[in-house]
Coordinates of C-alpha atoms in Angstrom, one line a residue:
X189 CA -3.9 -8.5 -99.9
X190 CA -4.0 -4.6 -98.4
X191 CA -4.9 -2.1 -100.3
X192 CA -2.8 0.8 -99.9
X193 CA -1.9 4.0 -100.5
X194 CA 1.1 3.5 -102.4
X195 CA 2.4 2.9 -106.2
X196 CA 1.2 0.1 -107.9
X197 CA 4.1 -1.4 -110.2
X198 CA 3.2 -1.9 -113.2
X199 CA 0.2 0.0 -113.6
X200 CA 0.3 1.7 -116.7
X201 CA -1.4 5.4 -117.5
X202 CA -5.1 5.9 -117.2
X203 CA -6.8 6.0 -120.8
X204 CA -10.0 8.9 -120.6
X205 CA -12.5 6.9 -122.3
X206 CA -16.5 7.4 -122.4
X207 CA -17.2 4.2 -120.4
X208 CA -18.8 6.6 -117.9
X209 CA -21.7 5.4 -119.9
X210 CA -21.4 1.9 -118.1
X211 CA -22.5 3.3 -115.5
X212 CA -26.2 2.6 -114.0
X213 CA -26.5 0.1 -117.4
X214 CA -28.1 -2.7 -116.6
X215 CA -30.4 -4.3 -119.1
X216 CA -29.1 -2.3 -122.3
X217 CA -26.5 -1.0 -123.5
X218 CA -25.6 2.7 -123.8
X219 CA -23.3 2.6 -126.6
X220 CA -23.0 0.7 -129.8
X221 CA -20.2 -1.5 -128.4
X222 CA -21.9 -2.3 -124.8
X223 CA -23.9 -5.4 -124.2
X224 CA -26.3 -6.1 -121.6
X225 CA -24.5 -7.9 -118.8
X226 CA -26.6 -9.4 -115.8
X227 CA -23.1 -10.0 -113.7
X228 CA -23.1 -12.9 -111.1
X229 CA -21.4 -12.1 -108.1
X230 CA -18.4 -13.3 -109.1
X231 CA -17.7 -11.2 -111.6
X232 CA -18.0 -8.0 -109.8
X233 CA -14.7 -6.4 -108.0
X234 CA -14.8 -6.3 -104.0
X235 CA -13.8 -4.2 -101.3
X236 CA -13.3 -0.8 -103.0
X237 CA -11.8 1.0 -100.7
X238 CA -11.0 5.5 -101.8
X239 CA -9.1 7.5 -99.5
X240 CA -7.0 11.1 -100.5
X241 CA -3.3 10.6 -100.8
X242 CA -0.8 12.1 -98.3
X243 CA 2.4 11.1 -100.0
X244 CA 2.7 13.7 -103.3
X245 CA 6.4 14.9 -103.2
X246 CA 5.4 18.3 -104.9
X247 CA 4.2 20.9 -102.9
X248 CA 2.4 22.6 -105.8
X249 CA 0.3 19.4 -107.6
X250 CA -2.7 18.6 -107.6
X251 CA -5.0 16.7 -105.3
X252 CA -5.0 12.3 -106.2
X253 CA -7.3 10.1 -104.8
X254 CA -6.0 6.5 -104.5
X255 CA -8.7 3.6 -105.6
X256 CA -8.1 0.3 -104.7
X257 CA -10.5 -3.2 -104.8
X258 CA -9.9 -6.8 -105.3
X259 CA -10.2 -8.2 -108.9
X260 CA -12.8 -10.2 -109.3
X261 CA -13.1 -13.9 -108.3
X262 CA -14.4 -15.8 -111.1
X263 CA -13.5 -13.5 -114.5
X264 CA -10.2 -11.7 -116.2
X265 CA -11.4 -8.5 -117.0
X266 CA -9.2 -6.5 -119.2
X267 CA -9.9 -3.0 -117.7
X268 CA -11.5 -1.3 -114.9
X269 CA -14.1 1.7 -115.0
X270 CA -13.5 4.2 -112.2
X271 CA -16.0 6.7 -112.1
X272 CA -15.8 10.1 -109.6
X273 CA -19.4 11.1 -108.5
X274 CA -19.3 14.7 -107.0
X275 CA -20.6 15.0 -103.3
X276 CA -19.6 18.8 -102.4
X277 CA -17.2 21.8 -103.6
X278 CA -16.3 19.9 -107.1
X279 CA -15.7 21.5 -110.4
X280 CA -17.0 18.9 -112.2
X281 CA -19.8 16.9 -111.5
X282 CA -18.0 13.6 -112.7
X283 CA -15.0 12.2 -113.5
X284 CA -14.3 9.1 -115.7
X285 CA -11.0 7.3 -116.2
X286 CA -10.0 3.7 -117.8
X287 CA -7.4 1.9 -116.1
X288 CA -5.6 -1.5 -116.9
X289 CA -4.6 -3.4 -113.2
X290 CA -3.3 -7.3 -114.1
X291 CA -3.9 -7.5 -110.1
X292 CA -5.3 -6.1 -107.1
X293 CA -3.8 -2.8 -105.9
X294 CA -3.8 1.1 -106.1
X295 CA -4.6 3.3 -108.8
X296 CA -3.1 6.7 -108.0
X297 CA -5.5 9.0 -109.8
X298 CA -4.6 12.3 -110.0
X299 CA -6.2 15.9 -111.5
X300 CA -8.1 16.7 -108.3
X301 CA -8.7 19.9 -106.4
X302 CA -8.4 19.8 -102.6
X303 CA -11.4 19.8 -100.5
X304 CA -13.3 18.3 -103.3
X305 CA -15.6 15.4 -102.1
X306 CA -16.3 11.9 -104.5
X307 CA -18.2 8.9 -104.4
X308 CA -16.0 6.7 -106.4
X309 CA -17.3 3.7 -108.0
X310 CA -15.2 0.6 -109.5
X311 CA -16.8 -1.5 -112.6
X312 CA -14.9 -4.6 -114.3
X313 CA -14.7 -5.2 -118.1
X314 CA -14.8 -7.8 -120.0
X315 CA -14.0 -8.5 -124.2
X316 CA -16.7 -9.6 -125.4
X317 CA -17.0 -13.1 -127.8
X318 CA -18.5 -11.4 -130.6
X319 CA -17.0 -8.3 -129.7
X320 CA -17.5 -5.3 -127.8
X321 CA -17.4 -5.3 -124.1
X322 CA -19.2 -6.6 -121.4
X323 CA -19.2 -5.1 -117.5
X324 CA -19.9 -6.1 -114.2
X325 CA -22.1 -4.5 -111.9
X326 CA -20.8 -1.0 -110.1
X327 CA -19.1 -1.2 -106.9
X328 CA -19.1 1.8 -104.7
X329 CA -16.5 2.6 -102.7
X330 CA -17.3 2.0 -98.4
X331 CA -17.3 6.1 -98.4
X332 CA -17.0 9.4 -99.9
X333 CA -13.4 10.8 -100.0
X334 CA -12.2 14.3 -99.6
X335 CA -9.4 15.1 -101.9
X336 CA -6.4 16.7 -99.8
X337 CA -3.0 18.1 -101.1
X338 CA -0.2 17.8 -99.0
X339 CA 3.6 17.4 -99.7
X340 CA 4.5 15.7 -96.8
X341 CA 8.0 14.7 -97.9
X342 CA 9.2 18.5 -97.0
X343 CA 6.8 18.3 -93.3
X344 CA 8.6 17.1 -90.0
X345 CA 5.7 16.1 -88.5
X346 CA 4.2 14.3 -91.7
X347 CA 7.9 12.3 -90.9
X348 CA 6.9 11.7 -87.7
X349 CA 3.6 10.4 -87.9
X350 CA 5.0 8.2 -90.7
X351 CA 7.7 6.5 -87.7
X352 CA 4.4 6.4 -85.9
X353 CA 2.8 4.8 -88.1
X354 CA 5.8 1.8 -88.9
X355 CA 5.9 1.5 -84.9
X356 CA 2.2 1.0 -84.9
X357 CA 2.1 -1.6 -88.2
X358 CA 5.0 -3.7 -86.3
X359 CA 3.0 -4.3 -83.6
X360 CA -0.2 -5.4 -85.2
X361 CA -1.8 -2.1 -86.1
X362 CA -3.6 -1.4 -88.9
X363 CA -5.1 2.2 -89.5
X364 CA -2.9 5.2 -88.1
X365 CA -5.4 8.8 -88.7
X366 CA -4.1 11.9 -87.3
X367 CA -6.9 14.8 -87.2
X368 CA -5.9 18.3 -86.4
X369 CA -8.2 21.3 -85.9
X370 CA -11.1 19.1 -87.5
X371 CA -9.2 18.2 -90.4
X372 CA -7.3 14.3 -91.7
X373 CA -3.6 15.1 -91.8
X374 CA -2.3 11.9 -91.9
X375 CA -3.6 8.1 -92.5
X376 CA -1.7 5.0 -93.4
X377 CA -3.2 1.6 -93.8
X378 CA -1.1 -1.3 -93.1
X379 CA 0.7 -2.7 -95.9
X380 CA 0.9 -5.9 -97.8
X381 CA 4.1 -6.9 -96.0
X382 CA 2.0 -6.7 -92.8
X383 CA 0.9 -10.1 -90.9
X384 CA -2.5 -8.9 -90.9
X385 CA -2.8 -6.2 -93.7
X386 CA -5.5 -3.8 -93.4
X387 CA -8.8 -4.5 -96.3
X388 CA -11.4 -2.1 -95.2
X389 CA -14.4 -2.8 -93.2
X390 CA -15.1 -2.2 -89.2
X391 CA -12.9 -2.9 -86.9
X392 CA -13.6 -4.2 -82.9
X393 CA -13.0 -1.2 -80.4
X394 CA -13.1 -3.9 -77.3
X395 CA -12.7 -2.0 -74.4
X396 CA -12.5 1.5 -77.0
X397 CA -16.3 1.0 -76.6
X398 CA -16.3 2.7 -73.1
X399 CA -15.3 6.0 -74.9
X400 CA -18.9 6.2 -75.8
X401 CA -20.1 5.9 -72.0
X402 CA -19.8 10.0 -71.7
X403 CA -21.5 10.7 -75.0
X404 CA -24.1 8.0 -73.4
X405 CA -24.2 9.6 -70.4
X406 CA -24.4 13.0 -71.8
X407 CA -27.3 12.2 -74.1
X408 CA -29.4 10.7 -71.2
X409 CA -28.4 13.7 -69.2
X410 CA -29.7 16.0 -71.6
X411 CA -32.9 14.1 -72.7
X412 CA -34.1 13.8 -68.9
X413 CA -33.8 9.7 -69.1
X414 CA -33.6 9.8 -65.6
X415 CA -35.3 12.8 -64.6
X416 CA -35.1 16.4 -64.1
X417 CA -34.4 16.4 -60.1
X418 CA -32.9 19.4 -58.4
X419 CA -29.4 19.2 -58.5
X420 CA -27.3 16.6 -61.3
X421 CA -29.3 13.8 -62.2
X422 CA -25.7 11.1 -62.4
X423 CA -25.6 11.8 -59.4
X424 CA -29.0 10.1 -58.0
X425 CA -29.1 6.4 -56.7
X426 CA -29.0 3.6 -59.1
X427 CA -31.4 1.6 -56.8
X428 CA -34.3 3.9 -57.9
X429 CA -34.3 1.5 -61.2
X430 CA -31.9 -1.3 -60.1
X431 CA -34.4 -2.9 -57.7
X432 CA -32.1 -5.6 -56.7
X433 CA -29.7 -3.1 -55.2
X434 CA -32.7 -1.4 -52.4
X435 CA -32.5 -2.6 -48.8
X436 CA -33.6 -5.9 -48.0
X437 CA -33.0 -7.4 -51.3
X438 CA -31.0 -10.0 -51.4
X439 CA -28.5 -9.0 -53.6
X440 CA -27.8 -5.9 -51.7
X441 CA -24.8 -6.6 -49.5
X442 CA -22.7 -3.9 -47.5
X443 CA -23.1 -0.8 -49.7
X444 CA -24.8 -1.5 -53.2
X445 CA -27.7 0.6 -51.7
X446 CA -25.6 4.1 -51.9
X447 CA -24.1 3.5 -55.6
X448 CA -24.8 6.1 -57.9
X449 CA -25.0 6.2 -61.8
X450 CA -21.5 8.5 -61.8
X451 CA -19.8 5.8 -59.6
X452 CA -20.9 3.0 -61.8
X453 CA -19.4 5.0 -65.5
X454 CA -16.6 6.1 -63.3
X455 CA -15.6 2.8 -62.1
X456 CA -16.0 3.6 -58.1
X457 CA -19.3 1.9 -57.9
X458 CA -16.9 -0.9 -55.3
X459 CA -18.4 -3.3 -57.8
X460 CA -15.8 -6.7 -57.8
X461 CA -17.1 -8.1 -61.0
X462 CA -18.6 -11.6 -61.5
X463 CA -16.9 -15.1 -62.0
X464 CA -19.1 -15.5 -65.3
X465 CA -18.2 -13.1 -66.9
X466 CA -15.8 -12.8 -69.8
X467 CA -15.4 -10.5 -72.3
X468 CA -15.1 -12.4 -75.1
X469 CA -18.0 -12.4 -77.7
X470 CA -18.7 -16.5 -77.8
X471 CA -18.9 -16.2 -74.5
X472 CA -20.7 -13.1 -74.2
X473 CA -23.5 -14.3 -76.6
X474 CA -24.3 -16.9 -73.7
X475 CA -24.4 -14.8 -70.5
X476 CA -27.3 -12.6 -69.3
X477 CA -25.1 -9.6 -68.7
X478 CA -27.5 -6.9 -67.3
X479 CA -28.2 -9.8 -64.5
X480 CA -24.9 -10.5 -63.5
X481 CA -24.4 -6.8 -63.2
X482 CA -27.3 -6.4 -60.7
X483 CA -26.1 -9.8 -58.6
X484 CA -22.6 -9.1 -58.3
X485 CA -20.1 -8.8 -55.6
X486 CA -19.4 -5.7 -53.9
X487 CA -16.4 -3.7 -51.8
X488 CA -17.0 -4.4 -48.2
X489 CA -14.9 -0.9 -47.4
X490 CA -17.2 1.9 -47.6
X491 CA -17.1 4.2 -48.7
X492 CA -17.7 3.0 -52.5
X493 CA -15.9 5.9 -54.0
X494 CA -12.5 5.4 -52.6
X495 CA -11.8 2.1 -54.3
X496 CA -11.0 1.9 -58.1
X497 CA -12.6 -1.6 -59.8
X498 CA -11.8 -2.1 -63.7
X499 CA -15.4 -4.0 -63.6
X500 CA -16.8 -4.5 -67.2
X501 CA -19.7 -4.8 -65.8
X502 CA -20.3 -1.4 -64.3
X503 CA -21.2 -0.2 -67.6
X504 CA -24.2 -3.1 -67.8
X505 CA -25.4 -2.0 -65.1
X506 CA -25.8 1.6 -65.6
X507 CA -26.9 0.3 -69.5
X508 CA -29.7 -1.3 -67.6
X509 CA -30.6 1.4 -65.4
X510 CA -31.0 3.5 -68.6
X511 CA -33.3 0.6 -70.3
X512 CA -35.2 0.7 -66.9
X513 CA -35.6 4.4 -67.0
X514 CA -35.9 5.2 -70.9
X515 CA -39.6 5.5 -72.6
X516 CA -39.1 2.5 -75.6
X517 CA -40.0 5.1 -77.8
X518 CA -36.7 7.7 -77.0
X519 CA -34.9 6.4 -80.6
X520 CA -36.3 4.2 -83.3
X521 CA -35.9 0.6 -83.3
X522 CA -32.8 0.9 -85.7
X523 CA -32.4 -3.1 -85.1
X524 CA -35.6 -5.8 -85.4
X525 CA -36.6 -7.0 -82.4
X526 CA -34.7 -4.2 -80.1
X527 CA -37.0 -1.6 -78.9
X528 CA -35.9 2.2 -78.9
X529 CA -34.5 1.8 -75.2
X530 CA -32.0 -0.4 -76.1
X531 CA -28.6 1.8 -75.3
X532 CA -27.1 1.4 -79.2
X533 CA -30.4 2.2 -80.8
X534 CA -30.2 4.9 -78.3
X535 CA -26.7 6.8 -78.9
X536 CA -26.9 5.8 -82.6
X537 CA -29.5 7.5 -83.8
X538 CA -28.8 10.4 -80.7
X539 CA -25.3 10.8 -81.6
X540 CA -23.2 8.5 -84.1
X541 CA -25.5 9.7 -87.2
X542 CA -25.7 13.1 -86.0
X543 CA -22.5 13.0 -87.1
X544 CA -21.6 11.3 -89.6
X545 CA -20.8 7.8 -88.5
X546 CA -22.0 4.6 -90.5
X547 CA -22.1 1.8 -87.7
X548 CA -22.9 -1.4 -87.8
X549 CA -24.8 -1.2 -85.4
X550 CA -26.0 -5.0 -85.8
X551 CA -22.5 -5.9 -85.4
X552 CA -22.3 -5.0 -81.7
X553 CA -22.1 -7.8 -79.8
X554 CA -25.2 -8.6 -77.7
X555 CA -25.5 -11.3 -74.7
X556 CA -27.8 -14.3 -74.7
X557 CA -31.0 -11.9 -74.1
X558 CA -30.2 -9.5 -76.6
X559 CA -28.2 -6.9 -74.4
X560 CA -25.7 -4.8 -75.8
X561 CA -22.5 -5.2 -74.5
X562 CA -21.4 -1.0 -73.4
X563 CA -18.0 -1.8 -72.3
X564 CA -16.5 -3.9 -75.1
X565 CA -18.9 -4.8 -77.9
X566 CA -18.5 -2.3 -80.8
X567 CA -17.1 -2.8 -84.3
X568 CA -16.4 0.5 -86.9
X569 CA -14.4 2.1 -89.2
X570 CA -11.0 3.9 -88.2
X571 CA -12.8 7.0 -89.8
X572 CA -15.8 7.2 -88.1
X573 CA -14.1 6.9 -84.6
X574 CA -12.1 9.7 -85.5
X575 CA -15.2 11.4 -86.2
X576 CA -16.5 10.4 -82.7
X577 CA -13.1 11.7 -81.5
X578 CA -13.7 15.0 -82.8
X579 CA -16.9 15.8 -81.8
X580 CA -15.3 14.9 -78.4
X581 CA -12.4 17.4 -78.8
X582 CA -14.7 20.2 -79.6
X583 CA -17.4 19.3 -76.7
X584 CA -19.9 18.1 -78.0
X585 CA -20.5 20.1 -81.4
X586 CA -19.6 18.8 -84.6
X587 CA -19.9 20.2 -88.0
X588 CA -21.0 23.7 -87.1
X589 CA -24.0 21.9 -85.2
X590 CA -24.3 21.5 -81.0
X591 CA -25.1 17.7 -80.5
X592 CA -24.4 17.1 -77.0
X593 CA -24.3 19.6 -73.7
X594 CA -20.1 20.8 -73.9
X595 CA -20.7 21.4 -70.1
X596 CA -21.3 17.8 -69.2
X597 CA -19.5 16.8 -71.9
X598 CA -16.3 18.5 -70.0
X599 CA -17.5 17.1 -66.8
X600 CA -16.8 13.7 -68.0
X601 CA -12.8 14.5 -68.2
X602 CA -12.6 17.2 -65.5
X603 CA -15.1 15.9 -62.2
X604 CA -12.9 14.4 -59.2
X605 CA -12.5 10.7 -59.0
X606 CA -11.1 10.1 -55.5
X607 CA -11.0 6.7 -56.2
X608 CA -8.6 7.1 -59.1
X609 CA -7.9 10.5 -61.1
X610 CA -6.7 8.9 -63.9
X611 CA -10.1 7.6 -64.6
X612 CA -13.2 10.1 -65.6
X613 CA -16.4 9.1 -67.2
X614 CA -15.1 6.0 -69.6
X615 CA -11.8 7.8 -70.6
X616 CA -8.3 7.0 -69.3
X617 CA -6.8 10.9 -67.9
X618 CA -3.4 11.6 -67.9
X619 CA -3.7 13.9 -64.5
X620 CA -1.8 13.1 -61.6
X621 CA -3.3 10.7 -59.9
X622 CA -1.4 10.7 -56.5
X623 CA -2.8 9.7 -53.8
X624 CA -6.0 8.1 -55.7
X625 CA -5.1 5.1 -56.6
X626 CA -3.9 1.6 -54.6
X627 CA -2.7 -0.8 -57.0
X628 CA -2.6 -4.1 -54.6
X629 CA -7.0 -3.4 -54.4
X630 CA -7.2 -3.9 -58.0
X631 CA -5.1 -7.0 -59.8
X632 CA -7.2 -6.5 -63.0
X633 CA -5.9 -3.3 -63.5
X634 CA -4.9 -3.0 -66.9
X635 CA -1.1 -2.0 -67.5
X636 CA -2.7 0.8 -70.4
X637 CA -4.3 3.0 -67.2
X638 CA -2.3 2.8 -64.4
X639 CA 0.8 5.4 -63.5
X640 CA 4.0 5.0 -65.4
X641 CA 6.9 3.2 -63.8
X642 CA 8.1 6.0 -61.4
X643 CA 5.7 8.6 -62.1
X644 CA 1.9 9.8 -61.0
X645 CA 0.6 9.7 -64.8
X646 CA 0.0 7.5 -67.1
X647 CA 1.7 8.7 -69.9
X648 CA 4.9 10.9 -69.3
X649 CA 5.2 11.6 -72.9
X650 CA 1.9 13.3 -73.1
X651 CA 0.4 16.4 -71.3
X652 CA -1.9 16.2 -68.5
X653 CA -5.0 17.5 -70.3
X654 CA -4.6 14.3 -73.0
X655 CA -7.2 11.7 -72.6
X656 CA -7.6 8.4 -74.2
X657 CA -9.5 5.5 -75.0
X658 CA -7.6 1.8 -74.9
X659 CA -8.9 -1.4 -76.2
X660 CA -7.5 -5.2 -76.0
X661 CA -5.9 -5.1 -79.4
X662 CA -4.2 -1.7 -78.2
X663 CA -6.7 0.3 -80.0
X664 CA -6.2 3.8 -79.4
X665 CA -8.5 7.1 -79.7
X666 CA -6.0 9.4 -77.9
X667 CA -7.3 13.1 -77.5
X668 CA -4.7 16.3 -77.3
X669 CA -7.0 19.6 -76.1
X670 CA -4.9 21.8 -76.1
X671 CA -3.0 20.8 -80.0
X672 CA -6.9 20.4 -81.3
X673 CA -5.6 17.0 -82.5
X674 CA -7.4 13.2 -81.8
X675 CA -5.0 10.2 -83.0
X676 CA -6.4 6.9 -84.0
X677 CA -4.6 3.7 -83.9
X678 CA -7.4 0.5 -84.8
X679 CA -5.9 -2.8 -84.6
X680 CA -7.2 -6.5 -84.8
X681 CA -7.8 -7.9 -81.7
X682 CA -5.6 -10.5 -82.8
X683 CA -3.0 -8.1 -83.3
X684 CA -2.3 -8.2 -79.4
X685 CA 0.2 -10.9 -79.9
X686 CA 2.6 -8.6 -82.3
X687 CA 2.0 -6.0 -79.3
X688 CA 4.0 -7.3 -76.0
X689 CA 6.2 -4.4 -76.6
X690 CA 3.8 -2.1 -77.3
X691 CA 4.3 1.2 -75.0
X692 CA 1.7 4.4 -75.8
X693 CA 4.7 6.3 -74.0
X694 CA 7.0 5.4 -77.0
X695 CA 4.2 6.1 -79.7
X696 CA 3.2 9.1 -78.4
X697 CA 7.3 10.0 -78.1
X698 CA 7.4 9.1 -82.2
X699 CA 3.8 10.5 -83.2
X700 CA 3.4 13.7 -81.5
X701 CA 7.5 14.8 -80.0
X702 CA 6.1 18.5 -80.2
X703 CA 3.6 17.9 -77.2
X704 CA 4.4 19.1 -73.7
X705 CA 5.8 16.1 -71.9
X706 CA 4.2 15.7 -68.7
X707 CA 7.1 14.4 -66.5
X708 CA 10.3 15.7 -68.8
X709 CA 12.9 14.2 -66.8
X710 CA 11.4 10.5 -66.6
X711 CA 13.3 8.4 -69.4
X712 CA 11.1 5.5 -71.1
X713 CA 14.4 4.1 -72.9
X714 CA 14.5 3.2 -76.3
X715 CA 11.7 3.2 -78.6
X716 CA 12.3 1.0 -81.5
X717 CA 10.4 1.1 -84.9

């Protein structure tokens, strides 16, 4: 069942008890009518998930924070124990309510100031025998949550994002977050009457991986992987680490010889792909990726920048370049067995906790060798790719702090790609593309990059300067400049079969109507919630 931000029927008031004294008790008890519980598993309440609430009808109340979990498996406790653990800018260091659910959903809990930040922790209780209570063990929530205040039954655009939002849950989404100026506006979960309700926990990105490639890209840039030469380091010849691609190798037909590490992020590299290859993680986990990459087919029309390839396996290659190039000491080994070369060790500790983000980083999926898989293989939370997403939106600085070069950073969405300008350095760019771009070279072409129907952009709803990030599943990290606002949209991967109708032209339309529309006069037709 999803847990959502929404009201619980049934759920009676909160009674302000001191069970905050349940808390941290383990073997004894810290009032008269507490007994030592060593809780099995089974006893303990799952998947607490916190987040603030975003539909208070009165302008002038205070801040809630709605808790939700799963009731334990293998008990019938007769309350829960929700505690409030300050983090930053609280009144009070913590907050202790008593709350009666018969089942698993929402507690609305209310009394907060805005821009205060919890830890909120969930414990089960039980009656005990010979009286008194027992509890379970304390189950913290998967992150801190920032109380916010907004009334968005009197805001327009909190309406719109909501119609968003219902067009998004229809066709298999299940996290909508809008961030503006740095700051959540909006987030809805999917709910219960979804087909695949959202519970927490990461989600795959698929091809949303690539958005990373620039921040990759950057990092090496800055850190001198590949040298300090005169003039831009991208732009040097893979072959200096890729030996397979030098002259007289065997696996250096036509024009491999000439690619360089831009081409290979930026898809122009003339790379055709490799029969082998397939996306899918089973499958991945029983391929040697970074070899295909170096033995594959290439273009025979020179030269290798005018012709666009959606080839997965670009971004292997450059990966490999980087492992080829990279002292194994550049990052910790964040994962046994991977040294600190490995490309996720590498932007993880360089970049994702810089800011923030909590990834599973031994979730991303690896190929028979160990190889991390750079243009599909991550799994996260909706929140911390909107983190991601901002620091992208403010080049490269996050949180007051500079974590990546905002030059290069920009150079990612803004350098010529006369192969196709609606592609720059792993992002899909909404700038005209005429005259780029050949559609009968490239049958793989995904429908989510090339040019509308009728028009020389991708999106006609959007303005030029928006970017994005698409994924199988129709994930979406969609970036607005010029509004200061990122939108994500996470979905299951095996949400694609709600999404046949899915059009970003129609979400964007319903999400965002106050952007500039890049082609006004183009109609999409009828976008149905």
């Amino acid at each position: 069942m999803a847990l959502v931000a929404a009201t619980l029927s049934g759920c009676g008031p909160a009674e302000m008890t001191n069970d905050s004294a349940a808390f941290g008790r383990v073997s004894a008890p810290a009032v008269a009518d507490q007994k030592p519980l060593a809780a099995p598993a089974e006893l303990n309440p799952t998947t607490v998930i916190a987040t603030p609430a975003y539909n208070i009808a009165d302008a002038n109340d205070v801040g809630r924070i709605d808790v939700g979990w799963v009731k334990p498996s293998g008990g019938n406790p007769d309350r829960y124990v929700l505690l409030a653990t300050c983090k930053t800018g609280c009144s009070t260091a913590t907050r202790t309510t008593t709350v009666a659910l018969p089942s698993t959903g929402v507690f609305q809990w209310g009394g907060f100031e805005a821009t205060e930040r919890y830890e909120i922790t969930v414990q089960a209780r039980y009656p005990s025998s010979g009286g008194g209570f027992t509890y379970s063990d304390p189950v913290i929530a998967q992150a801190p949550v920032t109380v916010e205040k907004r009334a968005v039954s009197t805001d327009p655009e909190q309406s719109d994002f909501r119609t968003a939002a219902e067009y998004s849950e229809a066709r298999g989404g299940e996290v909508l977050i809008v961030v503006r100026n740095g700051r959540t506006i909006f987030r809805a979960d999917a709910g219960a009457n979804d087909p695949n309700p959202y519970e927490g926990g990461p989600i795959q990105l698929a091809s949303g991986t690539k958005s990373f490639s620039c921040a990759f890209a950057t990092a090496a840039r800055m850190d001198q992987v590949f040298g300090n030469p005169t003039g831009d380091a991208f732009n040097q010849l893979a072959r200096l680490w890729i030996t397979e691609w030098r002259p007289g190798s065997p696996f250096e037909p036509e024009h491999k010889a000439e690619i360089r590490l831009r081409d290979l992020l930026m898809l122009r590299a003339g790379l055709t792909g490799a029969d082998a290859y397939d996306a899918r993680p089973t499958v991945v986990a029983t391929l040697d990726t970074y070899k295909l990459a170096r033995e594959e087919d290439v273009s025979a029309n020179p030269p290798n920048d005018a012709y666009f390839l959606y080839d997965p396996l670009s971004f292997q290659a450059f990966a490999n370049a980087f492992q080829i190039a990279a002292p194994n000491n550049i990052a910790p080994a964040l994962i046994p067995g991977r040294p600190g070369d490995d490309p996720v060790n590498y932007i993880n500790e360089r970049v994702f906790k810089r800011i923030g983000m909590n990834v599973p980083v031994d979730q991303w999926t690896r190929d028979v060798i160990g190889s991390p898989q750079m243009a599909g293989g991550a799994v996260m939370l909706p929140e911390d790719w909107a983190k991601f997403g901002v620091m992208t939106i403010q080049n490269g600085a996050y949180g007051g702090k500079r974590i990546l070069d905002g030059a290069l950073m920009t150079d990612c969405v803004t350098a010529p790609n006369n192969a196709y300008s609606g592609y720059g350095v792993g992002w899909w760019l909404n700038r005209d593309s005429t005259g780029t771009y050949n559609p009968l070279q490239d049958p793989g072409m995904p429908t989510d990059g090339a040019p509308y129907p009728g028009t020389n952009n991708i999106n006609p709803r959007a303005p030029r300067s928006m970017y994005f990030a698409a994924g199988t599943g129709k994930e979406r990290l969609y970036v607005f400049p010029e509004e200061n606002t990122i939108i994500v949209r996470m979905a299951s991967v095996d949400g694609l079969l709600l999404a046949d109708d899915w059009s970003d032209a129609c979400f964007i339309q319903l999400a965002f109507p106050s952007a500039p529309d890049s082609n006004p006069g183009t109609s999409i037709g009828l976008c149905r919630v």
